[in-house]
Coordinates of C-alpha atoms and ligand atoms in Angstrom, one line a residue:
X22 CA 16.9 2.4 11.1
X23 CA 13.9 3.6 11.1
X24 CA 10.4 2.9 12.5
X25 CA 6.8 3.7 14.5
X26 CA 7.7 5.1 17.4
X27 CA 8.7 8.6 18.9
X28 CA 12.1 8.4 18.8
X29 CA 12.3 6.8 15.1
X30 CA 9.0 7.4 13.4
X31 CA 7.7 9.7 10.5
X32 CA 7.9 12.6 12.2
X33 CA 11.8 12.2 12.2
X34 CA 12.2 10.4 9.3
X35 CA 13.3 13.6 6.6
X36 CA 16.5 13.3 9.1
X37 CA 17.6 10.0 7.2
X38 CA 15.3 10.4 4.5
X39 CA 15.2 14.2 3.0
X40 CA 12.6 13.5 0.3
X41 CA 10.3 12.6 3.6
X42 CA 9.7 17.0 2.3
X43 CA 9.4 16.4 -1.3
X44 CA 6.4 17.0 -3.3
X45 CA 4.9 13.5 -4.0
X46 CA 4.8 12.1 -0.6
X47 CA 1.8 9.4 0.4
X48 CA -0.5 8.6 2.3
X49 CA -2.8 12.0 1.2
X50 CA -6.1 12.5 3.1
X51 CA -8.3 12.0 -0.4
X52 CA -10.8 14.2 -0.6
X53 CA -13.6 13.5 -2.7
X54 CA -15.9 16.0 -4.2
X55 CA -12.0 18.0 -5.1
X56 CA -11.0 15.6 -7.0
X57 CA -11.2 15.6 -10.7
X58 CA -13.4 13.2 -12.5
X59 CA -11.5 12.1 -15.4
X60 CA -13.7 10.1 -17.9
X61 CA -10.8 8.8 -20.2
X62 CA -9.8 6.6 -17.3
X63 CA -10.4 3.0 -17.6
X64 CA -10.9 0.1 -15.2
X65 CA -8.3 -1.0 -13.7
X66 CA -7.4 -5.2 -15.0
X67 CA -5.9 -7.7 -12.3
X68 CA -4.3 -10.5 -13.7
X69 CA -3.2 -12.7 -10.3
X70 CA -4.9 -15.8 -12.1
X71 CA -1.4 -17.3 -12.1
X72 CA -0.2 -15.7 -9.2
X73 CA 2.0 -17.8 -7.3
X74 CA 3.0 -16.8 -3.5
X75 CA 6.6 -17.2 -2.5
X76 CA 6.8 -16.3 0.9
X77 CA 5.4 -14.7 3.9
X78 CA 7.8 -12.8 6.3
X79 CA 7.7 -9.8 8.0
X80 CA 10.1 -7.5 7.8
X81 CA 9.9 -5.1 10.9
X82 CA 7.2 -3.3 9.8
X83 CA 4.8 -5.1 8.2
X84 CA 3.8 -8.8 7.6
X85 CA 4.5 -8.8 3.9
X86 CA 3.6 -11.7 1.4
X87 CA 5.8 -11.8 -1.4
X88 CA 5.3 -13.1 -5.1
X89 CA 7.4 -14.6 -8.2
X90 CA 7.7 -12.0 -10.2
X91 CA 10.3 -13.1 -13.4
X92 CA 7.3 -13.3 -16.0
X93 CA 4.4 -11.4 -16.6
X94 CA 1.8 -13.8 -14.8
X95 CA 0.6 -11.3 -12.2
X96 CA -0.2 -7.9 -13.7
X97 CA -2.2 -4.6 -13.1
X98 CA -3.0 -3.0 -16.0
X99 CA -5.5 -0.4 -17.8
X100 CA -6.8 2.6 -15.4
X101 CA -3.9 5.1 -15.2
X102 CA -1.3 3.0 -16.1
X103 CA 0.7 3.0 -19.6
X104 CA 2.6 -0.5 -19.1
X105 CA 1.1 -3.6 -17.3
X106 CA 2.8 -3.1 -13.9
X107 CA 3.9 -7.0 -12.4
X108 CA 2.9 -7.8 -9.0
X109 CA 5.5 -8.0 -6.2
X110 CA 4.6 -8.3 -2.7
X111 CA 1.5 -7.3 -0.7
X112 CA 1.4 -6.3 2.9
X113 CA -0.6 -4.0 5.3
X114 CA -0.8 -1.3 7.6
X115 CA -2.7 -1.4 10.8
X116 CA -3.3 0.1 14.0
X117 CA -4.3 -1.0 17.7
X118 CA -8.0 1.1 17.3
X119 CA -10.7 -0.4 15.1
X120 CA -11.2 2.9 13.6
X121 CA -6.7 3.7 13.0
X122 CA -4.4 1.8 11.0
X123 CA -5.2 3.1 7.0
X124 CA -2.4 5.2 5.6
X125 CA -5.1 7.3 3.0
X126 CA -7.6 8.6 5.0
X127 CA -11.3 9.8 2.6
X128 CA -12.3 13.3 3.9
X129 CA -10.1 12.8 7.2
X130 CA -12.0 9.7 8.2
X131 CA -9.2 7.0 8.7
X132 CA -9.8 3.2 8.7
X133 CA -8.9 0.0 10.6
X134 CA -6.4 -1.1 7.9
X135 CA -4.9 -0.6 4.8
X136 CA -4.0 -3.2 2.2
X137 CA -1.1 -2.5 -0.3
X138 CA -0.8 -4.1 -3.4
X139 CA 2.4 -3.5 -4.4
X140 CA 4.0 -3.7 -8.9
X141 CA 6.8 -2.5 -11.1
X142 CA 7.5 -1.3 -14.5
X143 CA 8.9 -4.5 -16.1
X144 CA 8.1 -3.1 -19.3
X145 CA 10.3 -0.1 -19.3
X146 CA 12.6 -1.5 -16.2
X147 CA 14.9 -4.6 -15.4
X148 CA 14.9 -4.9 -12.0
X149 CA 12.0 -3.7 -9.2
X150 CA 15.2 -1.4 -7.1
X151 CA 15.4 0.5 -10.4
X152 CA 11.6 0.9 -10.7
X153 CA 11.4 1.9 -7.2
X154 CA 13.2 4.5 -7.9
X155 CA 11.5 5.4 -11.2
X156 CA 8.9 8.5 -11.4
X157 CA 6.8 5.9 -13.1
X158 CA 8.2 2.7 -11.6
X159 CA 5.8 1.4 -9.2
X160 CA 2.3 1.1 -8.9
X161 CA 0.5 0.3 -5.9
X162 CA -3.0 -0.5 -5.0
X163 CA -4.4 0.6 -2.2
X164 CA -7.6 -1.2 -0.4
X165 CA -8.6 0.4 2.9
X166 CA -10.4 -1.9 5.5
X167 CA -13.3 -1.0 7.5
X168 CA -14.2 -3.4 10.9
X169 CA -17.1 -5.1 10.7
X170 CA -17.5 -6.6 14.1
X171 CA -18.9 -10.1 13.5
X172 CA -17.6 -13.4 10.7
X173 CA -16.1 -12.1 7.3
X174 CA -15.0 -14.6 4.7
X175 CA -11.6 -15.8 5.4
X176 CA -8.9 -15.4 2.9
X177 CA -9.1 -18.3 0.6
X178 CA -5.6 -19.0 -0.4
X179 CA -3.6 -15.6 -1.2
X180 CA -4.7 -15.1 -4.3
X181 CA -5.3 -11.1 -3.6
X182 CA -8.0 -11.3 -6.3
X183 CA -10.7 -12.4 -3.6
X184 CA -9.8 -9.4 -1.2
X185 CA -10.8 -6.8 -3.4
X186 CA -14.1 -5.4 -4.7
X187 CA -15.8 -6.7 -7.6
X188 CA -16.1 -3.2 -9.6
X189 CA -13.1 -1.2 -9.3
X190 CA -14.0 2.1 -8.7
X191 CA -11.0 4.2 -7.7
X192 CA -9.0 7.4 -7.2
X193 CA -5.0 8.1 -8.7
X194 CA -2.3 10.2 -8.3
X195 CA 1.6 10.7 -8.1
X196 CA 3.0 10.2 -5.1
X197 CA 5.5 8.0 -3.1
X198 CA 6.6 4.5 -1.3
X199 CA 4.9 5.3 2.6
X200 CA 7.8 4.2 4.4
X201 CA 11.6 4.7 4.0
X202 CA 13.2 5.1 1.5
X203 CA 9.9 7.0 0.5
X204 CA 11.1 6.7 -3.2
X205 CA 8.8 9.2 -5.1
X206 CA 7.8 6.4 -7.8
X207 CA 4.3 5.0 -7.1
X208 CA 1.3 5.9 -8.9
X209 CA -1.5 5.3 -6.7
X210 CA -4.4 3.6 -7.2
X211 CA -6.7 4.2 -4.1
X212 CA -10.3 1.9 -4.3
X213 CA -13.0 3.3 -3.1
X214 CA -15.1 0.7 -1.8
X215 CA -13.5 -0.3 1.6
X216 CA -13.6 -3.7 2.2
X217 CA -15.0 -5.6 5.2
X218 CA -12.9 -7.1 8.2
X219 CA -13.8 -8.7 11.1
X220 CA -12.0 -8.3 14.2
X221 CA -10.8 -12.1 14.3
X222 CA -8.8 -11.4 10.5
X223 CA -7.7 -7.8 12.4
X224 CA -6.8 -9.2 15.8
X225 CA -4.3 -12.1 13.6
X226 CA -2.7 -9.0 12.6
X227 CA -2.6 -7.2 15.6
X228 CA -0.9 -10.2 17.1
X229 CA 1.9 -10.1 15.3
X230 CA 4.7 -9.9 16.8
X231 CA 7.9 -9.1 15.4
X232 CA 12.0 -9.0 15.2
X233 CA 14.1 -6.5 12.9
X234 CA 17.4 -8.0 12.3
X235 CA 19.1 -6.5 15.2
X236 CA 16.8 -6.1 17.6
X237 CA 16.8 -8.8 20.1
X238 CA 13.8 -8.1 22.4
X239 CA 10.5 -9.0 20.8
X240 CA 7.8 -5.2 20.6
X241 CA 4.7 -5.5 19.4
X242 CA 4.0 -4.3 15.6
X243 CA 1.2 -1.7 15.6
X244 CA 0.6 1.4 14.4
X245 CA 2.5 1.4 11.4
X246 CA 1.4 3.8 9.5
X247 CA 2.2 6.9 8.3
X248 CA -0.1 10.3 8.6
X249 CA -1.2 12.1 5.5
X250 CA 1.4 14.7 4.0
X251 CA 0.9 17.4 2.1
X252 CA -1.2 17.2 -1.8
X253 CA 1.9 20.1 -3.0
X254 CA -0.6 21.2 -5.9
X255 CA -1.0 17.4 -7.0
X256 CA -3.8 16.5 -9.0
X257 CA -6.2 13.7 -7.9
X258 CA -8.3 11.9 -10.3
X259 CA -11.6 9.5 -9.7
X260 CA -12.7 7.2 -12.0
X261 CA -16.5 7.3 -12.4
Ligands
RA9_326 N1 16.9 -0.6 -4.3 C1 16.3 -0.8 -3.9 N2 15.4 -2.1 -3.7 N3 14.0 -2.1 -2.9 C2 13.5 -1.0 -2.2 S1 12.7 -0.7 -1.6 C3 11.7 -1.8 -1.1 C4 9.8 -1.7 -0.9 O1 9.6 -2.6 -1.8 N4 9.8 -0.8 -0.6 C5 8.1 -0.7 -0.2 C6 8.1 0.5 1.1 C7 6.6 1.1 0.7 C8 5.9 0.6 0.6 S2 4.4 1.4 0.7 N5 3.5 1.7 1.7 O2 3.0 0.7 -0.6 O3 4.2 3.2 -0.2 C9 6.3 -0.5 -1.0 C10 7.4 -1.2 -0.6 S3 14.9 0.5 -3.5
ZN327 ZN1 1.8 0.0 2.4

């Protein structure tokens, strides 16, 4: 139905998903000195200690690690959020070249890859699907990665907290899913400090082959990132 190729990529998604041309689409280019500093933005707090990854899968567009979201064991709270949001999954976007692959850009600069930790507001909504269509239904924590040649610490298991820098300075704005169905339901929290990843780790992502449900031929998964979308008057706030 949709992909990242010439025929089915981001430039034609609006044909099947008209919201692609909506007023709060993601990703965006973040221009740091145009963001408004909001001192009322407190720290983002992650409680992933009891996080239980249930499976790793590729959905034909990315490699996704799913979590058990049947209770409030793994939540994100604070920052721009009025409620705790439950961790549902994390996944990556990346490119074939070292400097392209992230979805959000910072002053026009893109990075090798971007990790998205997807959470949903289980206080106000009963299912992820319901939250996915509500304006305050989802919260995605985005971390972009810079490619450092040489070694980097390997992922210690699937506790995503170990992937995060210690102090989370971030930008936040109201946006959307960056892939179809492109629902405008995401409170984005983009961490300012990039995390380093080695060529080896990035290579593992890049060599990932995938088969979609109906595709029989195997194609390489790469450049699975949507380009930055128009801000349309939105305000990007920055924490301290
Ligand atoms: N009723 C519904 N169930 N599921 C959906 S959408 C499934 C889903 O999680 N999609 C998704 C797409 C993009 C992103 S992203 N790249 O983080 O903006 C996160 C998540 S609507
Ligand atoms: Zn994503």
